[in-house]
Short mmCIF file of C-alpha atoms (C1' of nucleotides) in Angstrom, two decimals:
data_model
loop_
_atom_site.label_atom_id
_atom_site.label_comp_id
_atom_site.label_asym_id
_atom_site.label_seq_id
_atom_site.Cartn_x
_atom_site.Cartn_y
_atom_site.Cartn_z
CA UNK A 1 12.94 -0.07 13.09
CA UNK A 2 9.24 0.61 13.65
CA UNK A 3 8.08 -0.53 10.21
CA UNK A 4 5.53 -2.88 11.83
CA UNK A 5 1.79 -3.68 11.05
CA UNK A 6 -1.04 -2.21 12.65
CA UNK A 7 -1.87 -6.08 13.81
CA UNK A 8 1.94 -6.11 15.23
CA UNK A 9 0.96 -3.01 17.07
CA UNK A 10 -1.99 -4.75 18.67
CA UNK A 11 -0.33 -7.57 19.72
CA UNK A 12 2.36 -5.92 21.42
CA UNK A 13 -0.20 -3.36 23.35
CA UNK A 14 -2.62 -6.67 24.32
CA UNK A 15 0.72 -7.97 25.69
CA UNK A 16 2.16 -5.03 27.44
CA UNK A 17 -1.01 -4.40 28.99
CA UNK A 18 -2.48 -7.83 29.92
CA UNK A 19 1.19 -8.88 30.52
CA UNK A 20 2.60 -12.78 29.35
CA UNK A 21 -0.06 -14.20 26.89
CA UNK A 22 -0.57 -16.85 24.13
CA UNK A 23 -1.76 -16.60 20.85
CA UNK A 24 -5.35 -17.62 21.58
CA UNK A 25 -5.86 -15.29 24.80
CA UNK A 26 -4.79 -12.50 22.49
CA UNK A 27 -7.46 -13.88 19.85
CA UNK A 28 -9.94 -13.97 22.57
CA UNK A 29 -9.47 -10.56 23.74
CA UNK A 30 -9.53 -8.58 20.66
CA UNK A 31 -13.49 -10.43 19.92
CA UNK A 32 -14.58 -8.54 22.90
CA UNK A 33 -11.89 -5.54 23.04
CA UNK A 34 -10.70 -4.28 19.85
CA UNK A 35 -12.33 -6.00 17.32
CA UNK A 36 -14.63 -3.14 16.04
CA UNK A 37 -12.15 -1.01 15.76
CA UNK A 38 -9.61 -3.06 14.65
CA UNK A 39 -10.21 -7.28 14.00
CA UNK A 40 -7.27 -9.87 14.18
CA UNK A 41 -7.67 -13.64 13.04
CA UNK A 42 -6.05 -16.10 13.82
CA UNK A 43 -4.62 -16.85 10.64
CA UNK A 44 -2.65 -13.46 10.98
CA UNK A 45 -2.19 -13.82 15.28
CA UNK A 46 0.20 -16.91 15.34
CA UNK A 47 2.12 -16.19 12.53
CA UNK A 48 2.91 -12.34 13.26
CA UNK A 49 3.54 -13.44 16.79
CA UNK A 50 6.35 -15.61 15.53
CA UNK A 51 7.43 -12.70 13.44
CA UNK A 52 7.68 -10.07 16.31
CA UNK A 53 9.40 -13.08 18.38
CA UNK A 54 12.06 -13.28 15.79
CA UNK A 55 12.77 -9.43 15.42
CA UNK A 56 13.74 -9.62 19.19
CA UNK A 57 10.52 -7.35 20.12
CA UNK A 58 8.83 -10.64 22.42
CA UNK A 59 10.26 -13.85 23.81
CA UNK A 60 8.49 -16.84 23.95
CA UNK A 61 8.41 -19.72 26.23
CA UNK A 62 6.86 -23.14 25.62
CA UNK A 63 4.71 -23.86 28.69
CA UNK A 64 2.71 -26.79 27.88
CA UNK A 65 -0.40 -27.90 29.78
CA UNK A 66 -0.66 -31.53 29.89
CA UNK A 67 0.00 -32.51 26.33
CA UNK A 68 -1.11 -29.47 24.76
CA UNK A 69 0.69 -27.15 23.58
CA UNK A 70 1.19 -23.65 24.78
CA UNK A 71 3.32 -20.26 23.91
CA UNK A 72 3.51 -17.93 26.30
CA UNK A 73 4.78 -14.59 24.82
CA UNK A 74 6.18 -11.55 26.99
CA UNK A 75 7.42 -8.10 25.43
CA UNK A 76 11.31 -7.75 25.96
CA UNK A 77 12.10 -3.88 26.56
CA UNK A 78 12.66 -3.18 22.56
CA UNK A 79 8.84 -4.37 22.81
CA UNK A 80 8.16 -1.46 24.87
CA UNK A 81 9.69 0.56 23.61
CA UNK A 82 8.82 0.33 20.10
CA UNK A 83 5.05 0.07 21.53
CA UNK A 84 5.69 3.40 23.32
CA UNK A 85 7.34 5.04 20.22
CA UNK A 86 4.41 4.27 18.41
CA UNK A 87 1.86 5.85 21.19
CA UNK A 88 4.01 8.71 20.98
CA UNK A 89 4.72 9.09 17.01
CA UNK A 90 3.26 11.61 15.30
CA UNK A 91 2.29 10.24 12.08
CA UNK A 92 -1.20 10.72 10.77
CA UNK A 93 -2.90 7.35 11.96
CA UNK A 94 -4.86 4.87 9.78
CA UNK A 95 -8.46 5.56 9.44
CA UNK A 96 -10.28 3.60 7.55
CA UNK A 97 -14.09 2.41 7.03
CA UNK A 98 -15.67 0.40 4.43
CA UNK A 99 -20.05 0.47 5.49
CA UNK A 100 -22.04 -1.67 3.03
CA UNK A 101 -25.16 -0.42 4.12
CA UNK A 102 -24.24 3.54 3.75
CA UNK A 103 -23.01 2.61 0.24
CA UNK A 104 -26.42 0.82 -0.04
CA UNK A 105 -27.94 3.95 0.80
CA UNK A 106 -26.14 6.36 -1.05
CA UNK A 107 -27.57 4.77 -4.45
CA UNK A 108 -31.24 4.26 -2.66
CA UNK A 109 -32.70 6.74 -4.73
CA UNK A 110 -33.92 4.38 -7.65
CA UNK A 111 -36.19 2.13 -5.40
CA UNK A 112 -39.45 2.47 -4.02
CA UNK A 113 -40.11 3.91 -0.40
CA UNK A 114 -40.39 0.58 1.50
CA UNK A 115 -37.21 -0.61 0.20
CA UNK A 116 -35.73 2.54 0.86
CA UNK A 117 -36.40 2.13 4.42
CA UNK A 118 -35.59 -1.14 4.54
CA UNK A 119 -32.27 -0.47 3.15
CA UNK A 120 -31.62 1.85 6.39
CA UNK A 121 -33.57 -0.64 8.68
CA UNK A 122 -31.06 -3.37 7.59
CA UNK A 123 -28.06 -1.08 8.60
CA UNK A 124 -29.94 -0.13 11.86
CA UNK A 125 -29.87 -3.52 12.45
CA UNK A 126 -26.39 -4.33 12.17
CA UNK A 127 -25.30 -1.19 14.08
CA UNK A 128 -27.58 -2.47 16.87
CA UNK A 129 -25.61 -5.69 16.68
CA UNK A 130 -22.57 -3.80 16.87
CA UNK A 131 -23.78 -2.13 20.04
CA UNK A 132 -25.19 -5.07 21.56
CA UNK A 133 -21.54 -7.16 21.22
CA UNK A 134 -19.88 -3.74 22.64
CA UNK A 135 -22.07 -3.70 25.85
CA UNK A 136 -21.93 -7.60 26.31
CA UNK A 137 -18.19 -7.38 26.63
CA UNK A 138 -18.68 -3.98 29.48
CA UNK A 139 -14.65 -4.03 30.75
CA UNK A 140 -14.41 -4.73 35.15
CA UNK A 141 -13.63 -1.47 35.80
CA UNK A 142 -9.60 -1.19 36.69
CA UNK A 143 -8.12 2.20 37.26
CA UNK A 144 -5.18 0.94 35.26
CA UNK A 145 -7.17 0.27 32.48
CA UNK A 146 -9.06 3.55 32.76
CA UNK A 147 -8.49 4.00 28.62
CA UNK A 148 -10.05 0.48 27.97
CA UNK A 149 -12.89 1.70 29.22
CA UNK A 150 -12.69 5.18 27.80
CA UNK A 151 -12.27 3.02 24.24
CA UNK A 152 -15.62 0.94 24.68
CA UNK A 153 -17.65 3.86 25.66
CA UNK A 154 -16.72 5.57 22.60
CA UNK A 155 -18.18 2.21 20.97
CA UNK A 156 -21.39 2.78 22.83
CA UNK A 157 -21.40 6.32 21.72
CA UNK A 158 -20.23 6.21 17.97
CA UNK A 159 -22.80 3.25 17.23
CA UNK A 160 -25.68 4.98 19.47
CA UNK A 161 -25.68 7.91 17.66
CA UNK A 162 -25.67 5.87 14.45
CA UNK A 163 -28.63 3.49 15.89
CA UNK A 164 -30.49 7.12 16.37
CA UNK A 165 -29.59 8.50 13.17
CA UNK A 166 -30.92 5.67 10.90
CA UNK A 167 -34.07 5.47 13.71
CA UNK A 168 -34.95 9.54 12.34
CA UNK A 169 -34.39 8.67 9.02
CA UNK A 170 -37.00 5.59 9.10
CA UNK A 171 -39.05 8.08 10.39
CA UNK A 172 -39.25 10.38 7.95
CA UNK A 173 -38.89 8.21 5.13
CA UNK A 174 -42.08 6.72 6.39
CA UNK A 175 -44.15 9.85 7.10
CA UNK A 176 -42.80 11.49 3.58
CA UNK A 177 -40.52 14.28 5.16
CA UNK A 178 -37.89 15.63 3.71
CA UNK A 179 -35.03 14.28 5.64
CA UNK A 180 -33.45 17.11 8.34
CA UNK A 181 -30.89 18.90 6.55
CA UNK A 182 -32.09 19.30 3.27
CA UNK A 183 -34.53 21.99 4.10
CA UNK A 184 -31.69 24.13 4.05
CA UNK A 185 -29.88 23.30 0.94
CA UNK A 186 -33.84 23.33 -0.49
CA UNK A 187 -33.99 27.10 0.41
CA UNK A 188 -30.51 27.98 -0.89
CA UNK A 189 -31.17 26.50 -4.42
CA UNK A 190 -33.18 28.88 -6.00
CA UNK A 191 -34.29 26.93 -9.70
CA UNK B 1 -24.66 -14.80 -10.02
CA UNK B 2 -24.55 -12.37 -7.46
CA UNK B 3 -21.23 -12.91 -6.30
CA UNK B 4 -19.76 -9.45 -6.70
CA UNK B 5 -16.85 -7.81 -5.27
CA UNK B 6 -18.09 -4.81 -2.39
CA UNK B 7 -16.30 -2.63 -5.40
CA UNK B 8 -17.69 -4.12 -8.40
CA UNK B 9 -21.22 -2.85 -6.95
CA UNK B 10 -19.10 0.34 -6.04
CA UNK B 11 -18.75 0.88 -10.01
CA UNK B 12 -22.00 -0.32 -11.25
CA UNK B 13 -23.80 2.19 -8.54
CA UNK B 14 -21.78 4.83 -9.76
CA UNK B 15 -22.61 3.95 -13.37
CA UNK B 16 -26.05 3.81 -12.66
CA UNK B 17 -26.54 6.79 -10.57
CA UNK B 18 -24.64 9.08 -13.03
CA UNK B 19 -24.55 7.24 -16.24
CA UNK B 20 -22.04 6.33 -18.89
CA UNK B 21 -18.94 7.09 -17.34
CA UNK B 22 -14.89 6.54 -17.96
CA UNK B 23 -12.79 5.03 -15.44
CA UNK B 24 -11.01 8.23 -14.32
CA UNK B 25 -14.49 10.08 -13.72
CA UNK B 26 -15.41 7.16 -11.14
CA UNK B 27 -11.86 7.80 -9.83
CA UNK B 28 -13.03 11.41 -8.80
CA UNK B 29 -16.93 10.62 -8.10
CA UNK B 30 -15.20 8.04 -5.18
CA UNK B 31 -12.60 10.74 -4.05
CA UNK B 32 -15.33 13.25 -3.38
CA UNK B 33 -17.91 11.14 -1.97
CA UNK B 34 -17.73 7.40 -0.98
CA UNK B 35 -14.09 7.49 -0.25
CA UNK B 36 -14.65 7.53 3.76
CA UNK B 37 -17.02 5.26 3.72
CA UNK B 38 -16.15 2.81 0.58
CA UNK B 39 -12.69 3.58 -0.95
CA UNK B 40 -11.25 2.62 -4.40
CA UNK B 41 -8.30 3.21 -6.20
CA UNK B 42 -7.51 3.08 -9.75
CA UNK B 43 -5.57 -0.11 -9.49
CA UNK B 44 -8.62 -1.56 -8.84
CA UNK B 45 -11.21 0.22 -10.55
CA UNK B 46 -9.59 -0.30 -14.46
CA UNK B 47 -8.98 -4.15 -14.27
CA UNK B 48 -12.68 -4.43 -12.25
CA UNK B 49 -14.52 -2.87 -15.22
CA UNK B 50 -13.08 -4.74 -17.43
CA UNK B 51 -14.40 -7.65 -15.69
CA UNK B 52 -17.87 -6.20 -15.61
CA UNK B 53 -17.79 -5.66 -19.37
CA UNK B 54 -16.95 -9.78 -19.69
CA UNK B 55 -19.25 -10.81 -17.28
CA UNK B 56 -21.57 -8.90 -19.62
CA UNK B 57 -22.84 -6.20 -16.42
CA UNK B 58 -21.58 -3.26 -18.71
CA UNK B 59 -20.66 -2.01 -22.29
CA UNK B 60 -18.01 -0.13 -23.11
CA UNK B 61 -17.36 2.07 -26.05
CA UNK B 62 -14.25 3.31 -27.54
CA UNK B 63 -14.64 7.22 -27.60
CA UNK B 64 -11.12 8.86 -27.95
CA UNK B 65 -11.10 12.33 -27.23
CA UNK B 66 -8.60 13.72 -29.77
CA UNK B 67 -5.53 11.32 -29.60
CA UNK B 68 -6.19 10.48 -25.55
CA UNK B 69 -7.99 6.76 -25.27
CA UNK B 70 -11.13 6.57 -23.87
CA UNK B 71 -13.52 3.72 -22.54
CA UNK B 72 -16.94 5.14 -21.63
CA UNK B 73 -19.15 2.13 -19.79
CA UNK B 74 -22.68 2.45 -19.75
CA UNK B 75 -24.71 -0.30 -17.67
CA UNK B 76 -26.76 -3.55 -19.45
CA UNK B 77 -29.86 -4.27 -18.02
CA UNK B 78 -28.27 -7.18 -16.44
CA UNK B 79 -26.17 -4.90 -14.87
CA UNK B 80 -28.75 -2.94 -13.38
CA UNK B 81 -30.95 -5.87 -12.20
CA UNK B 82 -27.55 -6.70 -10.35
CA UNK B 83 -27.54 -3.42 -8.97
CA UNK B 84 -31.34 -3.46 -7.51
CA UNK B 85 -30.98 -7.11 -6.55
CA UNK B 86 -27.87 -6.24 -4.33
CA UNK B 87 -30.07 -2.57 -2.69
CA UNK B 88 -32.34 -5.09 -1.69
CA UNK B 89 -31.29 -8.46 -0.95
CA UNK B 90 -31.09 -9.40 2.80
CA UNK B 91 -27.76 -10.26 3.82
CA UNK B 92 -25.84 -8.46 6.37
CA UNK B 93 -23.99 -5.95 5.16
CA UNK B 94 -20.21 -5.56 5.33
CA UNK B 95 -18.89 -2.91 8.40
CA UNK B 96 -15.32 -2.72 8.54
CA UNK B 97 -13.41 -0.04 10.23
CA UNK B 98 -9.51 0.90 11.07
CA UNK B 99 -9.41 3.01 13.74
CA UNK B 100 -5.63 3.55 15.03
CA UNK B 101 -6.45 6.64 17.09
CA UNK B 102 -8.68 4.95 19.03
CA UNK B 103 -5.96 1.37 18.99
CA UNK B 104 -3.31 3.97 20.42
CA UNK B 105 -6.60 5.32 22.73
CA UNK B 106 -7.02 2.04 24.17
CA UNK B 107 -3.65 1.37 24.66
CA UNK B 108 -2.86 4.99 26.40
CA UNK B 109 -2.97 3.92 30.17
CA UNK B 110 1.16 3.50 30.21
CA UNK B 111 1.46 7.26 28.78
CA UNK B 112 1.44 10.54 31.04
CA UNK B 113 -1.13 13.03 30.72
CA UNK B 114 0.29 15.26 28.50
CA UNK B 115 1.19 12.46 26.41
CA UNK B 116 -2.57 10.92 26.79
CA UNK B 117 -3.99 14.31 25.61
CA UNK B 118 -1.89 14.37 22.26
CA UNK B 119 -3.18 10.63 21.31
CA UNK B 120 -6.28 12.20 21.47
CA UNK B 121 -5.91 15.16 19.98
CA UNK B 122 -4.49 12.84 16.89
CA UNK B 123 -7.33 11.29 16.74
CA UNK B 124 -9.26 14.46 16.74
CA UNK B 125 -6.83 16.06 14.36
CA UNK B 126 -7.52 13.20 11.77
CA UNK B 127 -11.50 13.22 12.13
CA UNK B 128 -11.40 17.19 12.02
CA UNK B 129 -9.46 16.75 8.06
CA UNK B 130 -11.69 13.98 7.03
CA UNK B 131 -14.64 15.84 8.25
CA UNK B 132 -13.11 19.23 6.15
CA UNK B 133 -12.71 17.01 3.14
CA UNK B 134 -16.58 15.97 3.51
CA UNK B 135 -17.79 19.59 3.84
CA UNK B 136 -15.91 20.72 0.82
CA UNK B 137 -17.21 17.85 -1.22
CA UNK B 138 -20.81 19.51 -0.85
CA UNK B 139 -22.84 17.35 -3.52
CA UNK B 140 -25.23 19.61 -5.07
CA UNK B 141 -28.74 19.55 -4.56
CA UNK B 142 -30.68 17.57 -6.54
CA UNK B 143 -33.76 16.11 -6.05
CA UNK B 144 -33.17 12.57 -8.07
CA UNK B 145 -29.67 12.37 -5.72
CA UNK B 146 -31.28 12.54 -2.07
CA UNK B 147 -29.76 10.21 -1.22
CA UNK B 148 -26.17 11.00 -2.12
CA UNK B 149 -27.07 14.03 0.57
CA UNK B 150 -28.20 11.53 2.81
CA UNK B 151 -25.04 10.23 2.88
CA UNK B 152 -23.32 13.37 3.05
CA UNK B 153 -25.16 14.31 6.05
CA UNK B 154 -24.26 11.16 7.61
CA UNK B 155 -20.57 11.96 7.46
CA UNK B 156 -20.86 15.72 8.48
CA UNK B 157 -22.86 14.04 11.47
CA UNK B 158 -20.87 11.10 12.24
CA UNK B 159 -17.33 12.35 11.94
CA UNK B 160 -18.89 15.93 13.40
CA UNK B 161 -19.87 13.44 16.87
CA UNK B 162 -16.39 12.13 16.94
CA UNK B 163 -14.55 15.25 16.96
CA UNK B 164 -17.07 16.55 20.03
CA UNK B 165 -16.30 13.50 21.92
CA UNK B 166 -12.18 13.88 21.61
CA UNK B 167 -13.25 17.46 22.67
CA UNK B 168 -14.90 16.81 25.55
CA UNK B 169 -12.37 13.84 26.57
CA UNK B 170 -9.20 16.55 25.94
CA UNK B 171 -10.82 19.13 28.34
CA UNK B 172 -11.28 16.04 31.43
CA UNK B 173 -8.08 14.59 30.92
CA UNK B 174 -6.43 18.31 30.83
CA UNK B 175 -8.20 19.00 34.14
CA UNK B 176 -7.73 15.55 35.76
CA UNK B 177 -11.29 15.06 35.60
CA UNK B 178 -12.50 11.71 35.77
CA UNK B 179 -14.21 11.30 31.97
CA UNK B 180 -18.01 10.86 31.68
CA UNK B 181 -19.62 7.73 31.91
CA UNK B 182 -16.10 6.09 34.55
CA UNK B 183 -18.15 7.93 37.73
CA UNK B 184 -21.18 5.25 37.52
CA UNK B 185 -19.04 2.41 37.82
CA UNK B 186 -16.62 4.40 39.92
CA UNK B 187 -19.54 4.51 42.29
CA UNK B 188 -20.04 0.77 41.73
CA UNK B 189 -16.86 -0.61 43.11
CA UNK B 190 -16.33 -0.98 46.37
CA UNK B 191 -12.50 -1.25 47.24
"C1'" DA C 1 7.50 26.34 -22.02
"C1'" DT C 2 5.78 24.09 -18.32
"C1'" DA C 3 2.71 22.29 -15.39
"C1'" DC C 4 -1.51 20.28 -14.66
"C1'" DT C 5 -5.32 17.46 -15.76
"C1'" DC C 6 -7.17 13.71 -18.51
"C1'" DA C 7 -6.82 8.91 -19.26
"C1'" DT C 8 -5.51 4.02 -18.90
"C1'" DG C 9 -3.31 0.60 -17.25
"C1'" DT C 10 0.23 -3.08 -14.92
"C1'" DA C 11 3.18 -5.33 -11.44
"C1'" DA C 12 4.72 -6.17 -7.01
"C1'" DG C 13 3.65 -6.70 -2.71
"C1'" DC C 14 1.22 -6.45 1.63
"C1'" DT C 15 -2.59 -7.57 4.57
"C1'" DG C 16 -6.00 -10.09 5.76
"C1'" DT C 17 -9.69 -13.72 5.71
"C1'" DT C 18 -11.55 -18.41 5.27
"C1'" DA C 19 -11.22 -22.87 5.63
"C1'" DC C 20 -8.99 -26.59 6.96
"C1'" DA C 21 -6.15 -29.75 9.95
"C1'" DT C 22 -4.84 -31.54 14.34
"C1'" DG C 23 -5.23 -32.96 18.83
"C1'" DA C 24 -5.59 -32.40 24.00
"C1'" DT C 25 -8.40 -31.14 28.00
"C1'" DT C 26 -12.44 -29.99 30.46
"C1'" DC C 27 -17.24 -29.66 31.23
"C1'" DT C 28 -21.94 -31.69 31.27
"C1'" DA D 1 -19.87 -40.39 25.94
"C1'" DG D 2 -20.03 -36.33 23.65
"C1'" DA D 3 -19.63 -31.44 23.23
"C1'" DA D 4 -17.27 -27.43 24.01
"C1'" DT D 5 -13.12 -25.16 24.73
"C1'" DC D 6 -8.11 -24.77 24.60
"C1'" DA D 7 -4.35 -24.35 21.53
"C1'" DT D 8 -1.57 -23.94 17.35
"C1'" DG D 9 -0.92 -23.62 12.96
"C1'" DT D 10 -1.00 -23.70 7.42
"C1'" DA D 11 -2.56 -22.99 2.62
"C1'" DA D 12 -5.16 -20.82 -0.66
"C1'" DC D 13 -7.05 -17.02 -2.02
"C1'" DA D 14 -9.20 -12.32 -2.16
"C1'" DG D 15 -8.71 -7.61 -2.02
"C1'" DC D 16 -6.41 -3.61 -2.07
"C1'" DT D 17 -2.56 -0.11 -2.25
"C1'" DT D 18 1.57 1.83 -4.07
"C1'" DA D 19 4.39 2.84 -7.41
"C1'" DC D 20 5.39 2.95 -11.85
"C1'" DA D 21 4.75 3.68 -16.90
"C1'" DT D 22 2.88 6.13 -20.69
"C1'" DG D 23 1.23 9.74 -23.26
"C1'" DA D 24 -2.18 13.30 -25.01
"C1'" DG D 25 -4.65 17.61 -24.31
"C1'" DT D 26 -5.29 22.09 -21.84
"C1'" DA D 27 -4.40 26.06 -19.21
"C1'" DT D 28 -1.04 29.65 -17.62
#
DNA sequence: ATACTCATGTAAGCTGTTACATGATTCT
DNA sequence: AGAATCATGTAACAGCTTACATGAGTAT
């Protein structure tokens, strides 16, 4: 047991908390939950769904609405408790981040000031897009779902300070500075 | 043209930035300093350079070293008007992350306190060894490579933030303390 | 002698996305 | 009537990791 995917993972916790769902509630929640943290499709959802119903960890039950289709998926207890042995597992959890525009920036240093800046404008501006999609989806405030909330307002925080960062970077870039930090390392190296 | 893997610009950046180079020396250049950011693993990196040298974005030359094979790649100036056409083209750039501290974070509201405190202290634990790995990869200074700094800075900062905010959220949750940012729209409901 | 680093690669497999296909219901 | 949303799914493909395989040179 407990060899499951990350995405497994997620659908189990969107269904233990948010109790019976389908496929495309669960789809629907991660775009405004999870999904900048960690993104589902659908291509993955409906399939992995099936998978999880199959090992016994959810049951499904065909509840159609009219004469459209409709699976309604609840956790069984093995789908607990697998999702609690993972909250309570101590295994070194995934981290992982690919960011085109810090790569961007990390080779900057063979173009010309204005593309420079744009370079960290451009990643400004996706981090404010970020931010913006985080806020628009603010969680009602539940006292069950205190850690929902606790989750988004790290998203506020994480991409803020990034959004700040990149802001006092255009700034010096623009005015010439040396960028904060480097004064240091400039006085330690003494050729 | 232009239709590069995220990697393949990964390789010809590196190439760029610090010249001809073998396969296993952008193996370590990533492990020291894109890996948190933009990772790459040998499985990838051999077969993609060969693919550069077809597509005719680098050389390589045969320089064995004793016995011991070795391909040393050196950009073409194709290659490098790839390179500055991808710094500065407009298209929004890739942001990916995998965050399963903060998954198990959101999920936490079923766990008791203690057990609430440990997710987080995961999650801490994790950013704290990334963040050691980052310090001890100190690029040294040099004034053509500001911008590999730049980027170092950015990870000291960013990773530095998240470990301060799983700080801060260990010490309310310890003392039942409602976290920061919940009181505001404690305030705002009414029942 | 032995272990470590240099050096290159392949194969299997997993995960995930994109794009497509289908069709019903509800809203305007 | 037409558009948007609800709802489920598949197929093709891209990307990446892990593990393995191989072997030479170098440091202890």
């Amino acid at each position: 047991m407990s060899d499951l995917s990350g995405t497994a993972r997620l659908l189990l916790g969107m269904i233990h908390v948010k109790g019976r769902r389908t496929g495309y509630d669960i789809k629907r929640l991660v775009e405004v939950s999870t999904r900048f943290f960690w993104a589902a499709s659908p291509g993955q959802i409906y399939p992995e769904l099936k998978r999880l119903e199959s090992e016994g960890l959810l049951t499904r039950s065909e509840e159609p609405h009219g004469g459209r289709a409709r699976n309604v998926y609840t956790a069984t207890d093995e789908g607990e408790q697998e999702l609690h042995g993972w909250l309570t597992e101590s295994a070194d959890p995934v981290f992982e981040m690919r960011n085109e525009g810090l790569l961007k920036l990390f080779f900057a240093d063979s173009l010309n000031t204005e593309e420079q800046i744009e370079v960290v404008r451009a990643m400004r501006a996706q981090q404010e897009a970020i931010l913006d999609g985080i806020r628009k989806a603010t969680p009602p405030y539940r006292p069950d779902r205190k850690f929902g909330y606790i989750a988004w307002l790290y998203g506020l925080g994480i991409h803020g300070w990034t959004i700040e960062w990149c802001k006092q970077l255009e700034a010096d870039l623009a005015e010439g500075r040396v960028p904060q930090g480097l004064q240091e390392s400039d006085a330690s190296q003494t050729r």
